[in-house]
CSV table of N, CA, C and O in Angstrom, one decimal:
chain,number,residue,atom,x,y,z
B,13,UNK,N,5.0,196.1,-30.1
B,13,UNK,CA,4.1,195.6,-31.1
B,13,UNK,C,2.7,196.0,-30.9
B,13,UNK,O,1.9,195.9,-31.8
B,14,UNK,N,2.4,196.5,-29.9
B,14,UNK,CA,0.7,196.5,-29.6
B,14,UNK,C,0.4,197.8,-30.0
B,14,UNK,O,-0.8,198.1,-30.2
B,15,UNK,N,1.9,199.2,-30.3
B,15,UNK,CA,1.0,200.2,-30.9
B,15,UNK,C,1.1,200.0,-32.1
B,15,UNK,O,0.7,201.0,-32.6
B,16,UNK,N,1.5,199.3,-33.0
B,16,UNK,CA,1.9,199.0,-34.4
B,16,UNK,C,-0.1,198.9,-34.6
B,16,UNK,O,-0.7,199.7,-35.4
B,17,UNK,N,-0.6,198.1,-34.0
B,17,UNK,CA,-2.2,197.6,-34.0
B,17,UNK,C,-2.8,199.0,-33.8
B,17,UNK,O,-3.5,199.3,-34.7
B,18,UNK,N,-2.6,200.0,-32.8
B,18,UNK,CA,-3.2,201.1,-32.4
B,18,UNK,C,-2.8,202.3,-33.3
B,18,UNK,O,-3.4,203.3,-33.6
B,19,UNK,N,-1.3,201.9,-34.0
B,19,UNK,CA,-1.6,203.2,-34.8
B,19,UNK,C,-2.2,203.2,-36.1
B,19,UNK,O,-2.6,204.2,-36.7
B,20,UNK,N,-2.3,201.5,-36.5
B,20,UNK,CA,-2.8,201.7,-37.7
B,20,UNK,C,-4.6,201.7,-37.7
B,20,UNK,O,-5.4,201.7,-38.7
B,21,UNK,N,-4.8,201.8,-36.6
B,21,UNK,CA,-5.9,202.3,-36.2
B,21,UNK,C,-6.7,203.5,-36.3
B,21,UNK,O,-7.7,203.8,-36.8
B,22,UNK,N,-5.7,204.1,-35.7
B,22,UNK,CA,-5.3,205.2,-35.2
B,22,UNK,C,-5.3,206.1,-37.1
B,22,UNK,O,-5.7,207.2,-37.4
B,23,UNK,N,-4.6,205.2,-37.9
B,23,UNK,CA,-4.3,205.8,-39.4
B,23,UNK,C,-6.0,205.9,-40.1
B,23,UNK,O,-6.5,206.7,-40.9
B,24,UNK,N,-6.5,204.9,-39.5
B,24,UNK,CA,-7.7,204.6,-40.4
B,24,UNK,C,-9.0,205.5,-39.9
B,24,UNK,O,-10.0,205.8,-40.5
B,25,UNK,N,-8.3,205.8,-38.2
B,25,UNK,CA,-9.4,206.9,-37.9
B,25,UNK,C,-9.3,208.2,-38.5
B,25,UNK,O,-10.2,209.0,-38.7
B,26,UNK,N,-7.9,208.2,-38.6
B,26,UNK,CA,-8.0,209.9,-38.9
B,26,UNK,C,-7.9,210.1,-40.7
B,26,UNK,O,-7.6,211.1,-41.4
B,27,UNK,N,-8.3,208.6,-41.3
B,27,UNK,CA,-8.7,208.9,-42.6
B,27,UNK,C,-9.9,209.5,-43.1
B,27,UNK,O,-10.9,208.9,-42.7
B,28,UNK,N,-10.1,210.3,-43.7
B,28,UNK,CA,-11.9,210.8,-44.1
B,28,UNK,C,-12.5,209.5,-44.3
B,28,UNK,O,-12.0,208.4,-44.5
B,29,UNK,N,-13.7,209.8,-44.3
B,29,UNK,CA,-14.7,208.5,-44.6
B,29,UNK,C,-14.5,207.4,-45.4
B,29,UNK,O,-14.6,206.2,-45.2
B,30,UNK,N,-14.3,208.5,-46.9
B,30,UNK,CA,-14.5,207.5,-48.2
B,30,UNK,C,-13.2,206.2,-48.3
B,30,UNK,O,-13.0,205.1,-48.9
B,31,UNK,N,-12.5,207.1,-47.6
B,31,UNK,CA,-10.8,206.7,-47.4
B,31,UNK,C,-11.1,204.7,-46.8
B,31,UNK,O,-11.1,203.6,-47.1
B,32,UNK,N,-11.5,205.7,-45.6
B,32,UNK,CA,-11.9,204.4,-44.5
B,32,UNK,C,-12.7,203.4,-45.4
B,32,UNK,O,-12.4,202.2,-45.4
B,33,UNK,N,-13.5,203.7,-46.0
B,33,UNK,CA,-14.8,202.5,-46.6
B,33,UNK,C,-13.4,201.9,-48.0
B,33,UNK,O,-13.5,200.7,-48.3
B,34,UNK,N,-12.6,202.6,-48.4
B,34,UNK,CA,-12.0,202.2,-49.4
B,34,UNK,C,-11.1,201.0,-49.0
B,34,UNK,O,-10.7,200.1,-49.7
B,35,UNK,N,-10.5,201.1,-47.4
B,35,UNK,CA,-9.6,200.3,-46.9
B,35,UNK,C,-10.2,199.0,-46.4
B,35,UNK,O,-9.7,197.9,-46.7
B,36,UNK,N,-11.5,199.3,-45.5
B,36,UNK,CA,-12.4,198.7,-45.5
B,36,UNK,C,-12.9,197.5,-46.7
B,36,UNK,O,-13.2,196.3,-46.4
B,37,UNK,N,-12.9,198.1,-48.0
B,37,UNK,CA,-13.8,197.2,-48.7
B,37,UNK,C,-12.9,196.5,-49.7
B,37,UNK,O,-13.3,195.7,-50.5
B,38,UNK,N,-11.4,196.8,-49.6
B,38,UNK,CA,-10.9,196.4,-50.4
B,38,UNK,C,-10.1,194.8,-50.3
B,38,UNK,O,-9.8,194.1,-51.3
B,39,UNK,N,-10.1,194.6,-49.1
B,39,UNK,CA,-10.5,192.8,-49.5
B,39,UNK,C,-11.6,192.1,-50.2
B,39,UNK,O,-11.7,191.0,-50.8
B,40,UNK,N,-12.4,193.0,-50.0
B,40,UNK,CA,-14.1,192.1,-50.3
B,40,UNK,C,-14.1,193.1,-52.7
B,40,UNK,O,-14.9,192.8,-53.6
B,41,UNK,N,-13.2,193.7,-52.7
B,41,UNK,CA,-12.9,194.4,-54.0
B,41,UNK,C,-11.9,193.4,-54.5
B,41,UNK,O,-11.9,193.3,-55.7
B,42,UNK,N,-11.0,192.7,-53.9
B,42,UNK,CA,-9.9,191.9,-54.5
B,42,UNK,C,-10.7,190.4,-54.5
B,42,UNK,O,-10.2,189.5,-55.1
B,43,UNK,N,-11.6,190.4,-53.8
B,43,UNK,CA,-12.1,188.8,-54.0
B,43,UNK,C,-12.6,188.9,-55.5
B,43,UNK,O,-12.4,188.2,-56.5
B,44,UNK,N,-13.7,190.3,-55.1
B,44,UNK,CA,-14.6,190.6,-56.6
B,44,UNK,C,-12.9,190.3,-57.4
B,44,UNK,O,-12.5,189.1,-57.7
B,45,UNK,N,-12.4,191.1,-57.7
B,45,UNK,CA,-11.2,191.2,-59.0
B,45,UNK,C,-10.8,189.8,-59.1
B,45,UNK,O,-10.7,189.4,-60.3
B,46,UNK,N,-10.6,189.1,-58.1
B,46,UNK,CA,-9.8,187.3,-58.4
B,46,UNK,C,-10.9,186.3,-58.7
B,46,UNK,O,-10.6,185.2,-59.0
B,47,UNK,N,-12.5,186.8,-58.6
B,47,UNK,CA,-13.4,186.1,-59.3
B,47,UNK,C,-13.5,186.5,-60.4
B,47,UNK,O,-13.8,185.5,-61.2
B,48,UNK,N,-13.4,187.7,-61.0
B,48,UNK,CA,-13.5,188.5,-62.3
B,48,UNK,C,-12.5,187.7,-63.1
B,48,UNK,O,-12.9,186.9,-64.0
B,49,UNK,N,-11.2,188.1,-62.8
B,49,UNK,CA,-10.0,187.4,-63.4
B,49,UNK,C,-10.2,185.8,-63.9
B,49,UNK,O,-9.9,185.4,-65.1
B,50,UNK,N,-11.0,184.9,-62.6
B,50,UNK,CA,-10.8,183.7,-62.6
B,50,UNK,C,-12.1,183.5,-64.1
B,50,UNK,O,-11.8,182.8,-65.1
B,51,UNK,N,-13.3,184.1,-64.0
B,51,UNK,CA,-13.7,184.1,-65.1
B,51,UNK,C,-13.4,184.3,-66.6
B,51,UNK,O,-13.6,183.6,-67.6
B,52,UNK,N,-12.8,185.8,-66.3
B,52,UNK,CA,-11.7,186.2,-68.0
B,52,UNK,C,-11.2,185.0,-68.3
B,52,UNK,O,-11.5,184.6,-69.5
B,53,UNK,N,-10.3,184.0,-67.5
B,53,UNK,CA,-9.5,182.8,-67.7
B,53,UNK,C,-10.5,181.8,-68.4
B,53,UNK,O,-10.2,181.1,-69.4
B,54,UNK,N,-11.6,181.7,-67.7
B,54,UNK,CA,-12.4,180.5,-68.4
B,54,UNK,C,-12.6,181.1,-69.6
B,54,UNK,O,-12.0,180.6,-70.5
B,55,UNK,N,-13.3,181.9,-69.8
B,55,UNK,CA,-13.9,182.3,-70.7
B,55,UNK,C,-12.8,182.5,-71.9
B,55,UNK,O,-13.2,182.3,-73.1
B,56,UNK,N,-11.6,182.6,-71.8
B,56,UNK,CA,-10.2,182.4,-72.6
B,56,UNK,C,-10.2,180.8,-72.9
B,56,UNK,O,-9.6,180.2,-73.7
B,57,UNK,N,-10.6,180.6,-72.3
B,57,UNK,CA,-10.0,178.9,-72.3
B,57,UNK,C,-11.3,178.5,-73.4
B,57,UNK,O,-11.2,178.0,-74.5
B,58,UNK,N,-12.7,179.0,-72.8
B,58,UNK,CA,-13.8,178.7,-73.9
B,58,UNK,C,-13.9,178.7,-75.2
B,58,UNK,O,-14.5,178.0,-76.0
B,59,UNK,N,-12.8,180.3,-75.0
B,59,UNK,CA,-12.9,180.9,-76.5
B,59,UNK,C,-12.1,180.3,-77.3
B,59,UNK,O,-12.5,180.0,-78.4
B,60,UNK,N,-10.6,179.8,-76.9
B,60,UNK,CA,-9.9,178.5,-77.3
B,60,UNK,C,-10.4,177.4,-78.1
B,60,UNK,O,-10.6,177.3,-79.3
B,61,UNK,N,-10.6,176.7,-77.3
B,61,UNK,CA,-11.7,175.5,-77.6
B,61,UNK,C,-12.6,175.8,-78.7
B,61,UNK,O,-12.7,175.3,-79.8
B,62,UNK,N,-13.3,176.9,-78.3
B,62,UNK,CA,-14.8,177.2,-79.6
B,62,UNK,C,-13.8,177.7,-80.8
B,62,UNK,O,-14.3,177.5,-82.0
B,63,UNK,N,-12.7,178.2,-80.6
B,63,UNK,CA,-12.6,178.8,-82.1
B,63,UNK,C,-11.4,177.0,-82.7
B,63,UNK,O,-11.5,176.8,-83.9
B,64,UNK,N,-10.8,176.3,-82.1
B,64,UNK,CA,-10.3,175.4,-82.3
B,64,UNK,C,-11.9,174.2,-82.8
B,64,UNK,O,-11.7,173.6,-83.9
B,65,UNK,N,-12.8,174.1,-82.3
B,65,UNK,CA,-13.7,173.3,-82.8
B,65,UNK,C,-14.0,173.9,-84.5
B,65,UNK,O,-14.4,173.2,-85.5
B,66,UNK,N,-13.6,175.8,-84.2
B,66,UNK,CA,-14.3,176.3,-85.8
B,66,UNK,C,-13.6,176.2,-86.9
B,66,UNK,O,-13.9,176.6,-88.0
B,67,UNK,N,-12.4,175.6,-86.5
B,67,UNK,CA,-11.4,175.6,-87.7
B,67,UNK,C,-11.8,173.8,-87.7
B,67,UNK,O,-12.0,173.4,-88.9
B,68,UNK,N,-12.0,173.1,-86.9
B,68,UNK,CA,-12.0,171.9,-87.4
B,68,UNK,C,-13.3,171.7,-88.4
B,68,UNK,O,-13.1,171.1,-89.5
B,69,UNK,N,-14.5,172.2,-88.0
B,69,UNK,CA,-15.6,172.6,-88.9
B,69,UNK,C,-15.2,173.1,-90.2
B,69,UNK,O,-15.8,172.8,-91.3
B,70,UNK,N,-14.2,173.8,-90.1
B,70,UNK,CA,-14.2,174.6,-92.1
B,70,UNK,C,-13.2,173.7,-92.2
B,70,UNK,O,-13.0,173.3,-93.3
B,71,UNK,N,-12.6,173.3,-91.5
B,71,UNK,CA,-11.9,172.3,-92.2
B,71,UNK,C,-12.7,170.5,-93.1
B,71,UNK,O,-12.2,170.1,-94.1
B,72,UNK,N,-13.6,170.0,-92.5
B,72,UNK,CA,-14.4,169.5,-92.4
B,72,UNK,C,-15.6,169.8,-93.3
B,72,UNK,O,-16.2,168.9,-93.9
B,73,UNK,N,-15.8,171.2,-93.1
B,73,UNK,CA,-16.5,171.8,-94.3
B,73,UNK,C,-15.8,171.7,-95.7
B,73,UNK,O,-16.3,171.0,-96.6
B,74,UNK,N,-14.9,172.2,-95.9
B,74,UNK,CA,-14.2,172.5,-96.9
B,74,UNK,C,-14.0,170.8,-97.5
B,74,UNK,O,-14.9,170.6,-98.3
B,75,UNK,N,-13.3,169.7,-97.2
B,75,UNK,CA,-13.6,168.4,-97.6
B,75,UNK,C,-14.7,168.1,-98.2
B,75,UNK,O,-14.7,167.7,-99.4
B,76,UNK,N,-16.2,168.3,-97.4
B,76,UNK,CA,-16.6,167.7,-97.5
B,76,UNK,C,-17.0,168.8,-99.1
B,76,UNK,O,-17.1,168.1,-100.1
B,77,UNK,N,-17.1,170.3,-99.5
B,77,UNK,CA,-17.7,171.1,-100.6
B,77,UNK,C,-16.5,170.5,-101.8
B,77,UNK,O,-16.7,170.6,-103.0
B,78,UNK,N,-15.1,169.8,-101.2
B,78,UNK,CA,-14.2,169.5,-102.7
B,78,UNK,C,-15.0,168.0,-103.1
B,78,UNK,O,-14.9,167.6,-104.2
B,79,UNK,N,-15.6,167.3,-101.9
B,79,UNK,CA,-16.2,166.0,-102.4
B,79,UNK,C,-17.3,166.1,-103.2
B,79,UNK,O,-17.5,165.7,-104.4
B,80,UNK,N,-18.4,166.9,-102.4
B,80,UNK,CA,-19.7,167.4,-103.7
B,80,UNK,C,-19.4,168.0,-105.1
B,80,UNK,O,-20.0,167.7,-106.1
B,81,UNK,N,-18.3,168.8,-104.9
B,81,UNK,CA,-17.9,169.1,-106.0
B,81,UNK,C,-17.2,167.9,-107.6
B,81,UNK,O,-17.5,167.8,-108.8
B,82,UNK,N,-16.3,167.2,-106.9
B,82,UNK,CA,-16.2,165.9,-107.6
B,82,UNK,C,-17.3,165.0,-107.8
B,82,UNK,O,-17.2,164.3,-108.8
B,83,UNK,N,-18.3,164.9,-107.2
B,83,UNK,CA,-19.6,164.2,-107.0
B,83,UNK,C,-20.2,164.7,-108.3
B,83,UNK,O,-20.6,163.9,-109.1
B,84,UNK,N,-20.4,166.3,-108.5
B,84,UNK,CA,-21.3,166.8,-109.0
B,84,UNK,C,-20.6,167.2,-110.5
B,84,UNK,O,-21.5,167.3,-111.4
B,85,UNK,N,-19.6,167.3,-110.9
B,85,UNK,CA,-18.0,166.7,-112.1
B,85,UNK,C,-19.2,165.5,-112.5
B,85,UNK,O,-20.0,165.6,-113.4
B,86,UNK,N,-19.0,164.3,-111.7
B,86,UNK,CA,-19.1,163.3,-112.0
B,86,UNK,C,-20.5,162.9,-112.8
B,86,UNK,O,-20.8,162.2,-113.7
B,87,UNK,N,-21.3,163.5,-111.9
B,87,UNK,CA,-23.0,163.3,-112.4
B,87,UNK,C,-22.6,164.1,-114.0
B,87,UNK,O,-22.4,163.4,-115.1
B,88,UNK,N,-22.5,165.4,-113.9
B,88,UNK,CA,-22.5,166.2,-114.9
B,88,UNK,C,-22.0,165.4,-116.3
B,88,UNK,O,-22.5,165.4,-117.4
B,89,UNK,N,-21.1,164.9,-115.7
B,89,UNK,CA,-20.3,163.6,-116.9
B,89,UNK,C,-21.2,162.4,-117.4
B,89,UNK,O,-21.2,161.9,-118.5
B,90,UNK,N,-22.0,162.1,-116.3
B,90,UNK,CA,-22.8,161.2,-116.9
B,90,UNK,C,-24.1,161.4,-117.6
B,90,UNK,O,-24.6,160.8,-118.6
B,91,UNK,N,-24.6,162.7,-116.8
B,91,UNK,CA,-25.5,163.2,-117.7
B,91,UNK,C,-25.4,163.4,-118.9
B,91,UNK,O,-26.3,163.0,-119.7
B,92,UNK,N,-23.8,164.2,-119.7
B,92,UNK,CA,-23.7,164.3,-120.6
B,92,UNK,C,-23.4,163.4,-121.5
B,92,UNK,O,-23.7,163.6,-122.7
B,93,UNK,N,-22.7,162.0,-120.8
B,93,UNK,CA,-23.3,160.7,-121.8
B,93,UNK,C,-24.2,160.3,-122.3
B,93,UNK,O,-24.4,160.2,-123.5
B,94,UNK,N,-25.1,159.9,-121.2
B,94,UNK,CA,-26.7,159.9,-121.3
B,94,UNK,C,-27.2,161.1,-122.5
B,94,UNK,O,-27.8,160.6,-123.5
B,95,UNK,N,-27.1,162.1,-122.5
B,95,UNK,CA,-27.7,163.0,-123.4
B,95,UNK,C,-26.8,162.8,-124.6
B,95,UNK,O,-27.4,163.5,-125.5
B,96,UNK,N,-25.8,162.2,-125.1
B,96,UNK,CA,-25.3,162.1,-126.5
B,96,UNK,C,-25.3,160.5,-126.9
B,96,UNK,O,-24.9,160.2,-128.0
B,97,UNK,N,-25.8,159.6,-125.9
B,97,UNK,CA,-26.1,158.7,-126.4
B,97,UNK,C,-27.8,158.7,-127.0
B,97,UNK,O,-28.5,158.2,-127.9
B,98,UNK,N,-28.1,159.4,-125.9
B,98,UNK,CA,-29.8,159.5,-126.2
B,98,UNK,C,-29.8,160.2,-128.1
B,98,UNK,O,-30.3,159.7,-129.1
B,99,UNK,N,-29.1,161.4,-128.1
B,99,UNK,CA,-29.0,162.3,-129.5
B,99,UNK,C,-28.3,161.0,-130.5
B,99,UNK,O,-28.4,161.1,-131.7
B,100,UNK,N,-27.5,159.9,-129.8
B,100,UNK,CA,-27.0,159.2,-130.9
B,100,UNK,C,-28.1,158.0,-131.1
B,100,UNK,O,-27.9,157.6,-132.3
B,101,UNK,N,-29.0,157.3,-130.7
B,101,UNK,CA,-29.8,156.9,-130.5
B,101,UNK,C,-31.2,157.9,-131.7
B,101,UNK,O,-31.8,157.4,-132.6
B,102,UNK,N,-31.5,158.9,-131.3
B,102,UNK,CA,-32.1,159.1,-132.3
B,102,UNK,C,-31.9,159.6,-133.4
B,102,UNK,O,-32.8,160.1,-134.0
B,103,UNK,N,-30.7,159.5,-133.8
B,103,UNK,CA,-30.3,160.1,-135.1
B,103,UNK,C,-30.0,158.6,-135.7
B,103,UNK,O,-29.7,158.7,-136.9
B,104,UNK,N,-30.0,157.3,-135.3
B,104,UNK,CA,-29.9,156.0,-135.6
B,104,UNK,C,-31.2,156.0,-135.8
B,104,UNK,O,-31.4,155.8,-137.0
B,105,UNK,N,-32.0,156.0,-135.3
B,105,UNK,CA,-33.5,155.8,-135.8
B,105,UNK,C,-34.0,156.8,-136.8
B,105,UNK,O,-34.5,156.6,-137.9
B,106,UNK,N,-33.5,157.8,-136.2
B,106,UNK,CA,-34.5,158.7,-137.6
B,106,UNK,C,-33.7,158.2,-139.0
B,106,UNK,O,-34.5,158.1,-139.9
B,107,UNK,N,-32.3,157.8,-139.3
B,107,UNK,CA,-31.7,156.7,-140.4
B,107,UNK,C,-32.4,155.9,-140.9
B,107,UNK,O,-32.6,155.8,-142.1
B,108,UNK,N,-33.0,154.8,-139.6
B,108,UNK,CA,-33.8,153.7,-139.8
B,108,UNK,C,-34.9,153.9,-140.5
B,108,UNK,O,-35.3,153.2,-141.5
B,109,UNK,N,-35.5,155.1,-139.8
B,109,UNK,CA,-36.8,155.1,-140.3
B,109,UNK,C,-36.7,155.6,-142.0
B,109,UNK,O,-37.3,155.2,-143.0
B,110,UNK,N,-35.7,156.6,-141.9
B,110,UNK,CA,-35.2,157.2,-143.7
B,110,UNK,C,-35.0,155.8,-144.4
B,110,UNK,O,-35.4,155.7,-145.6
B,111,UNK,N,-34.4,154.7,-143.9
B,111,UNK,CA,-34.2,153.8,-144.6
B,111,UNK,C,-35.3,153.2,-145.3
B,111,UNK,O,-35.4,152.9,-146.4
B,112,UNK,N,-36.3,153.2,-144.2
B,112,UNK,CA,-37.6,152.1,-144.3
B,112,UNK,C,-38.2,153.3,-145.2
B,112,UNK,O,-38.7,152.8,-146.2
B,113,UNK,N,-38.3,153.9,-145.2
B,113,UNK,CA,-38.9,155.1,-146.0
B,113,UNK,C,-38.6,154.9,-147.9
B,113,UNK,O,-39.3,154.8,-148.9
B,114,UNK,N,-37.4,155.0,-147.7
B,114,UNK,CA,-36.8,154.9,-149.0
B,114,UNK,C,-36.7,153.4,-149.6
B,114,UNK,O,-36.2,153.2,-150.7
B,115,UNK,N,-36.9,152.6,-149.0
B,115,UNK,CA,-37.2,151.0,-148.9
B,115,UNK,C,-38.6,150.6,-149.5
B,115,UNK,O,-38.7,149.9,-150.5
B,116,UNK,N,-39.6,151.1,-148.9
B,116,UNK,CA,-41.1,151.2,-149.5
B,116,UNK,C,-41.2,152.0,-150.3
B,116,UNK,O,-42.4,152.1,-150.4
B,117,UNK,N,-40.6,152.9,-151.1
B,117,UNK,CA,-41.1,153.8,-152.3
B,117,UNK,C,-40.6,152.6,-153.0
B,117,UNK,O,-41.6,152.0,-153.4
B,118,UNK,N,-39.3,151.8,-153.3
B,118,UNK,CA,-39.3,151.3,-154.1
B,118,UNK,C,-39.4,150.3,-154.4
B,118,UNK,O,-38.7,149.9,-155.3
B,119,UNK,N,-40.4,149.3,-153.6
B,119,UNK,CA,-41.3,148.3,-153.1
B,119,UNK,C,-42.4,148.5,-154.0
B,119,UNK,O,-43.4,147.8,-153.9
């Protein structure tokens, strides 16, 4: 068992440099990758959540543009009472006043 230790030693000496720094660093390269990873996951999980908050929003939105909409039906409706009672209103007076008109000529 003790050259199993010596030869892989022995493997890493007789690797060129770049080799060695690569065998070397690649614990401290898999930590980087499984923090990397561990972030992509949140960041999935964020994007989850935020796009599930954006549908409840247009959904929410949307409610609330079919209620202004009925809101604004409704004013429109009254306004247009208001304006044909007002037009029936003065076409009762301008009557009145023809009446009183034609009342005093033959007074």
């Amino acid at each position: 068992m003790e050259n199993d230790g010596s030869q892989s030693e022995e493997k890493v000496e007789d690797m060129p440099e770049d080799a060695a720094e690569v065998v070397e660093a690649a614990p401290e390269e898999n930590s980087q990758v499984t923090q990397v990873q561990g972030l992509l996951v949140e960041l999935r999980e964020g994007l989850h959540v935020a796009l599930a908050e954006l549908g409840e929003l247009r959904q929410r939105d949307h409610a609330l543009e079919e209620k202004l909409q009925a809101h604004q039906t409704e004013v429109d409706d009254k306004i247009m009472g208001l304006k044909n009672s007002l037009n029936t209103f003065k076409v009762l007076e301008r009557d009145r006043i023809k009446k009183k008109h034609v009342k005093n000529l033959f007074l």
